[in-house]
Amino acid sequence: MPEEQTSAEAAEPRSPASADTARTAVVIPAAGRGVRLGRGAPKALRPLGGIPMLVHAVRAVARARTVALVVVVAPPDGAAAVRTMLDEHPLPDSAGATDVVVVTGGTTRQESVARGLDALTDDIDVVLVHDAARPLVPVETVEAVVAAVRDGAPAVVPALPVTDTVKQVGPPADGAGPGAPEPVVATPERALLRAVQTPQGFDRATLAKAHAQAPTEGEGATDDAGLVEALGVRVVLVPGHEEAFKVTRPLDLVLAEAVLARRRATDGF
Ligand SMILES: Nc1ccn([C@@H]2O[C@H](COP(=O)(O)OP(=O)(O)OP(=O)(O)O)[C@@H](O)[C@H]2O)c(=O)n1
Ligand SMILES: C[C@](O)(CO)[C@H](O)COP(=O)(O)O
């Protein structure tokens, strides 16, 4: 059964790790409500191929042989349900000796990630942050991010070229309601744009400093790399994968079911 740690326990100082016990952890923010997905359970708890989306995400990262710890950041009112579902869907043998810890999240993704970081053991030196909403990320993408961080990059983000032309819009006209025409102010050069995914990988100290210095008002940062960029730290992109898409709206769930069905037909899992 995954341990649950209180925030006090998670904050307790722990014995420093020796260099040869340095390990990789993945924090999985899974505390969102899934408003854009429509009415229902919190998004991470919704079924995908008959298995909770969160379980797919945990398995996807735990398959990476270097991942030693997974910290699941559960909805505040869903921690018990998350622990139960993780018990009911144990990691495959291929996950090796991966530890799983469940903590409770906050009102923003940024706060949830920060709470996940608080649960890391001192022997963790590389941290990935992976959205539970990206349940089908291939293990190769996870391992490529870990490898790039371990090769010395302080911050590594998987990304894909943008396939739609993107427009920057200006502020809405006074009194404009939802759906009102928006003024276009720029069309960024598409060849210089990338759509970023997760898992985003970091040197632990860099990510901890970024969260410690991040403003906490409002909705918070939409991704962790943005917080690291604010430190002036170089962030590099590595190739993402189209199957690492985020399940946000109902049609994304249809696509995810189709991708999973194709995998089960061809790969048997
Ligand atoms: N307070 C929050 C908000 C989001 N997340 C997590 O961050 C990831 C990306 O967020 P998103 O896709 O926006 O999920 P939701 O916030 O649930 O979606 P919505 O904005 O439609 O409610 C998800 O795995 C979500 O569970 C989180 O842990 N804590
Ligand atoms: C972190 C992320 O998945 C990178 O594309 C994205 O920013 C999450 O956005 P969300 O609105 O929290 O889903």
Coordinates of C-alpha atoms and ligand atoms in Angstrom, one line a residue:
M1 CA 0.0 0.0 0.0
P2 CA 1.5 3.4 -0.9
E3 CA 2.5 5.3 2.1
E4 CA 0.8 8.5 2.8
Q5 CA 2.9 11.2 4.4
T6 CA 1.5 14.3 6.2
S7 CA 3.1 17.5 5.1
A8 CA 4.9 17.6 8.5
E9 CA 6.4 14.2 7.9
A10 CA 7.4 15.1 4.4
A11 CA 9.1 18.2 5.7
E12 CA 11.2 16.3 8.3
P13 CA 14.9 16.5 7.6
R14 CA 16.3 13.2 6.3
S15 CA 19.8 11.7 6.3
P16 CA 21.9 12.9 3.3
A17 CA 22.4 10.3 0.6
S18 CA 25.7 9.2 -0.6
A19 CA 26.5 9.8 -4.3
D20 CA 26.1 6.2 -5.3
T21 CA 22.6 6.1 -4.0
A22 CA 21.4 9.1 -6.0
R23 CA 18.0 8.3 -7.4
T24 CA 15.3 9.6 -9.8
A25 CA 11.8 10.5 -8.8
V26 CA 8.6 11.4 -10.6
V27 CA 6.1 13.8 -9.1
I28 CA 2.7 13.2 -10.7
P29 CA 0.3 16.1 -10.2
A30 CA -3.1 14.4 -10.2
A31 CA -5.2 16.8 -8.0
G32 CA -7.1 18.7 -10.7
R33 CA -10.8 18.6 -11.1
G34 CA -11.0 18.1 -14.8
V35 CA -13.5 20.9 -15.4
R36 CA -12.8 21.0 -19.2
L37 CA -13.4 17.3 -19.4
G38 CA -16.9 17.8 -18.1
R39 CA -18.9 16.6 -15.1
G40 CA -17.6 13.6 -13.2
A41 CA -14.9 12.4 -10.9
P42 CA -11.6 14.2 -10.8
K43 CA -9.8 13.7 -14.1
A44 CA -7.0 11.5 -12.9
L45 CA -9.6 9.1 -11.4
R46 CA -11.6 8.8 -14.6
P47 CA -11.4 5.4 -16.4
L48 CA -9.3 4.9 -19.5
G49 CA -9.6 1.4 -21.0
G50 CA -11.2 0.3 -17.8
I51 CA -8.3 1.5 -15.6
P52 CA -8.1 4.9 -13.9
M53 CA -6.1 7.4 -15.9
L54 CA -3.7 8.0 -13.0
V55 CA -2.8 4.3 -13.0
H56 CA -1.8 4.5 -16.6
A57 CA 0.4 7.5 -15.8
V58 CA 2.1 5.9 -12.8
R59 CA 2.8 2.7 -14.8
A60 CA 4.1 4.7 -17.8
V61 CA 6.8 6.5 -15.7
A62 CA 7.5 3.5 -13.4
R63 CA 8.5 1.4 -16.5
A64 CA 11.5 3.7 -16.8
R65 CA 14.2 1.6 -15.2
T66 CA 15.9 4.6 -13.5
V67 CA 12.7 5.8 -11.7
A68 CA 12.9 4.8 -8.0
L69 CA 10.2 6.9 -6.5
V70 CA 6.8 8.1 -7.7
V71 CA 5.0 10.8 -5.7
V72 CA 1.3 10.9 -6.6
V73 CA -0.3 14.2 -5.7
A74 CA -4.0 13.3 -5.2
P75 CA -7.1 15.5 -5.0
P76 CA -7.5 16.7 -1.4
D77 CA -10.8 14.8 -1.1
G78 CA -9.5 11.8 -3.2
A79 CA -6.4 10.7 -1.4
A80 CA -8.0 7.6 0.0
A81 CA -9.5 6.7 -3.3
V82 CA -6.2 7.1 -5.0
R83 CA -4.4 4.9 -2.5
T84 CA -7.1 2.2 -2.9
M85 CA -6.9 2.3 -6.7
L86 CA -3.1 2.1 -6.6
D87 CA -3.5 -1.0 -4.4
E88 CA -6.0 -2.5 -6.8
H89 CA -3.7 -1.9 -9.7
P90 CA -0.2 -2.8 -8.6
L91 CA 2.8 -1.9 -10.7
P92 CA 4.0 -4.5 -13.2
D93 CA 7.1 -6.5 -12.5
S94 CA 8.9 -4.4 -15.1
A95 CA 8.6 -1.4 -12.7
G96 CA 11.1 -3.1 -10.4
A97 CA 11.4 -1.7 -6.9
T98 CA 9.6 1.6 -7.5
D99 CA 8.2 3.2 -4.4
V100 CA 4.9 5.0 -4.6
V101 CA 3.9 7.7 -2.1
V102 CA 0.6 9.6 -2.1
V103 CA 0.2 13.1 -0.8
T104 CA -2.6 15.6 -1.2
G105 CA -2.6 18.5 -3.7
G106 CA -3.5 22.1 -3.7
T107 CA -5.7 24.6 -5.5
T108 CA -3.3 25.1 -8.4
R109 CA -1.0 22.8 -10.4
Q110 CA 2.0 24.7 -9.1
E111 CA 0.9 24.2 -5.5
S112 CA 0.3 20.5 -6.1
V113 CA 3.8 20.1 -7.5
A114 CA 5.3 21.9 -4.6
R115 CA 3.6 19.5 -2.2
G116 CA 4.9 16.6 -4.2
L117 CA 8.4 18.0 -3.9
D118 CA 8.0 18.2 -0.2
A119 CA 7.6 14.4 -0.1
L120 CA 10.9 13.6 -1.9
T121 CA 13.5 11.6 0.0
D122 CA 17.0 13.2 0.3
D123 CA 18.6 10.6 -2.0
I124 CA 16.6 12.0 -5.0
D125 CA 18.8 14.1 -7.2
V126 CA 16.7 14.1 -10.4
V127 CA 13.0 15.0 -10.4
L128 CA 10.5 14.6 -13.2
V129 CA 7.1 16.3 -13.1
H130 CA 4.5 14.4 -15.2
D131 CA 0.8 15.2 -15.6
A132 CA -1.5 12.4 -14.7
A133 CA -3.5 13.9 -17.6
R134 CA -0.8 12.5 -20.0
P135 CA -1.5 8.8 -19.3
L136 CA 0.0 7.4 -22.5
V137 CA 3.4 8.8 -22.6
P138 CA 5.8 6.2 -24.0
V139 CA 8.6 5.0 -21.7
E140 CA 11.2 6.0 -24.2
T141 CA 10.2 9.7 -23.8
V142 CA 10.5 9.4 -20.0
E143 CA 13.9 7.8 -20.3
A144 CA 15.1 10.4 -22.8
V145 CA 14.2 13.2 -20.3
V146 CA 16.0 11.4 -17.4
A147 CA 19.1 10.8 -19.6
A148 CA 19.3 14.4 -20.7
V149 CA 19.1 15.6 -17.1
R150 CA 21.7 13.1 -16.0
D151 CA 23.9 14.2 -18.9
G152 CA 24.0 17.6 -17.2
A153 CA 21.0 19.7 -18.4
P154 CA 19.4 21.4 -15.4
A155 CA 16.0 21.5 -17.1
V156 CA 14.7 19.3 -19.9
V157 CA 11.3 19.5 -21.6
P158 CA 9.8 17.1 -24.2
A159 CA 8.2 19.1 -27.0
L160 CA 6.6 18.8 -30.5
P161 CA 6.5 21.2 -33.4
V162 CA 3.3 23.2 -33.7
T163 CA 1.0 22.1 -36.5
D164 CA -1.5 24.9 -36.3
T165 CA -0.6 28.5 -37.0
V166 CA -0.8 30.4 -33.6
K167 CA -2.1 33.9 -33.2
Q168 CA -1.4 36.2 -30.2
V169 CA -4.5 38.2 -29.2
G170 CA -4.9 41.5 -27.5
P171 CA -7.2 42.3 -24.6
P172 CA -10.9 41.9 -25.3
A173 CA -13.0 44.9 -26.1
D174 CA -14.8 46.5 -23.2
G175 CA -17.9 44.5 -22.4
A176 CA -16.9 41.7 -24.8
G177 CA -18.5 38.4 -23.6
P178 CA -17.3 34.8 -24.2
G179 CA -17.1 34.1 -27.9
A180 CA -16.8 37.8 -28.9
P181 CA -14.3 38.4 -31.7
E182 CA -10.7 38.8 -30.4
P183 CA -8.2 41.3 -31.9
V184 CA -5.1 39.6 -33.3
V185 CA -1.9 41.4 -32.4
A186 CA 0.8 39.0 -33.7
T187 CA 1.4 35.8 -35.6
P188 CA 4.6 34.3 -34.1
E189 CA 6.8 32.4 -36.5
R190 CA 5.5 28.9 -36.3
A191 CA 8.9 27.3 -37.1
L192 CA 10.1 28.8 -33.8
L193 CA 7.2 27.5 -31.7
R194 CA 7.0 24.2 -29.8
A195 CA 4.2 22.6 -27.9
V196 CA 5.6 21.3 -24.7
Q197 CA 4.6 18.2 -22.9
T198 CA 5.6 16.3 -19.7
P199 CA 7.5 14.7 -18.1
Q200 CA 9.6 17.7 -17.6
G201 CA 12.9 16.8 -15.9
F202 CA 15.1 18.8 -13.6
D203 CA 18.1 18.8 -11.4
R204 CA 16.4 18.6 -8.0
A205 CA 18.1 21.7 -6.5
T206 CA 17.1 23.8 -9.6
L207 CA 13.5 22.8 -9.4
A208 CA 13.3 23.3 -5.6
K209 CA 14.8 26.8 -6.0
A210 CA 12.4 27.7 -8.8
H211 CA 9.4 26.7 -6.7
A212 CA 10.7 28.4 -3.6
Q213 CA 11.1 31.7 -5.5
A214 CA 7.9 31.4 -7.5
P215 CA 5.0 33.8 -6.9
T216 CA 2.1 31.9 -5.5
E217 CA -0.8 34.2 -6.2
G218 CA -3.3 33.5 -8.9
E219 CA -3.4 30.4 -11.1
G220 CA 0.4 29.9 -10.8
A221 CA 2.7 28.8 -13.6
T222 CA 1.2 26.5 -16.3
D223 CA 4.4 24.4 -16.3
D224 CA 7.4 23.9 -14.1
A225 CA 9.9 24.8 -16.8
G226 CA 8.5 28.3 -16.8
L227 CA 9.4 28.7 -13.1
V228 CA 13.0 27.5 -13.9
E229 CA 13.2 29.9 -16.9
A230 CA 12.4 32.7 -14.4
L231 CA 15.6 31.9 -12.6
G232 CA 17.6 32.5 -15.8
V233 CA 18.4 28.8 -16.0
R234 CA 18.8 27.3 -19.5
V235 CA 15.9 25.0 -20.4
V236 CA 16.4 22.6 -23.3
L237 CA 13.8 20.8 -25.4
V238 CA 14.0 17.2 -26.4
P239 CA 11.6 15.4 -28.9
G240 CA 8.2 14.7 -27.3
H241 CA 5.8 12.1 -28.6
E242 CA 2.3 12.5 -30.1
E243 CA 1.0 9.8 -27.7
A244 CA 2.1 12.0 -24.8
F245 CA -0.8 14.3 -25.4
K246 CA -2.8 15.7 -22.5
V247 CA -6.4 14.6 -21.9
T248 CA -8.1 17.9 -21.4
R249 CA -11.4 17.8 -23.3
P250 CA -13.9 15.0 -24.0
L251 CA -12.5 14.4 -27.5
D252 CA -9.0 13.8 -26.0
L253 CA -10.5 10.9 -24.0
V254 CA -11.9 9.4 -27.3
L255 CA -8.4 9.7 -28.8
A256 CA -6.8 8.1 -25.7
E257 CA -9.2 5.2 -25.8
A258 CA -8.3 4.6 -29.5
V259 CA -4.5 4.9 -28.9
L260 CA -4.9 2.4 -26.0
A261 CA -6.9 0.0 -28.1
R262 CA -4.3 0.1 -30.8
R263 CA -1.5 -0.6 -28.3
R264 CA -3.4 -3.5 -26.8
A265 CA -4.0 -4.9 -30.3
T266 CA -0.4 -4.6 -31.3
D267 CA 1.7 -4.7 -28.1
G268 CA -0.6 -6.7 -25.8
F269 CA -0.7 -4.3 -23.0
Ligands
LIG1 N1 -4.8 22.0 -8.5 C1 -4.3 21.2 -9.5 C2 -4.6 21.4 -10.9 C3 -4.1 20.5 -11.8 N2 -3.3 19.4 -11.3 C4 -2.8 18.5 -12.2 O1 -2.1 19.1 -13.3 C5 -2.2 18.3 -14.5 C6 -2.5 19.2 -15.7 O2 -3.6 20.0 -15.3 P1 -4.9 20.0 -16.2 O3 -4.8 19.1 -17.4 O4 -5.4 21.4 -16.3 O5 -5.9 19.2 -15.2 P2 -7.2 19.8 -14.5 O6 -6.8 21.1 -13.7 O7 -7.8 18.7 -13.7 O8 -8.1 20.3 -15.7 P3 -9.1 21.5 -15.7 O9 -8.3 22.7 -15.9 O10 -9.9 21.3 -17.0 O11 -9.9 21.5 -14.5 C7 -3.3 17.3 -14.3 O12 -2.7 16.0 -14.1 C8 -4.0 17.7 -13.0 O13 -4.5 16.7 -12.2 C9 -3.0 19.3 -10.0 O14 -2.3 18.3 -9.6 N3 -3.5 20.2 -9.1
LIG2 C1 2.4 21.2 -18.0 C2 1.7 21.2 -19.3 O1 1.2 19.9 -19.6 C3 2.7 21.5 -20.4 O2 2.0 21.6 -21.7 C4 0.5 22.2 -19.4 O3 0.9 23.5 -19.2 C5 -0.6 21.9 -18.3 O4 -1.6 22.8 -18.5 P1 -3.0 22.6 -17.7 O5 -3.9 23.7 -18.1 O6 -2.6 22.5 -16.2 O7 -3.5 21.2 -18.2

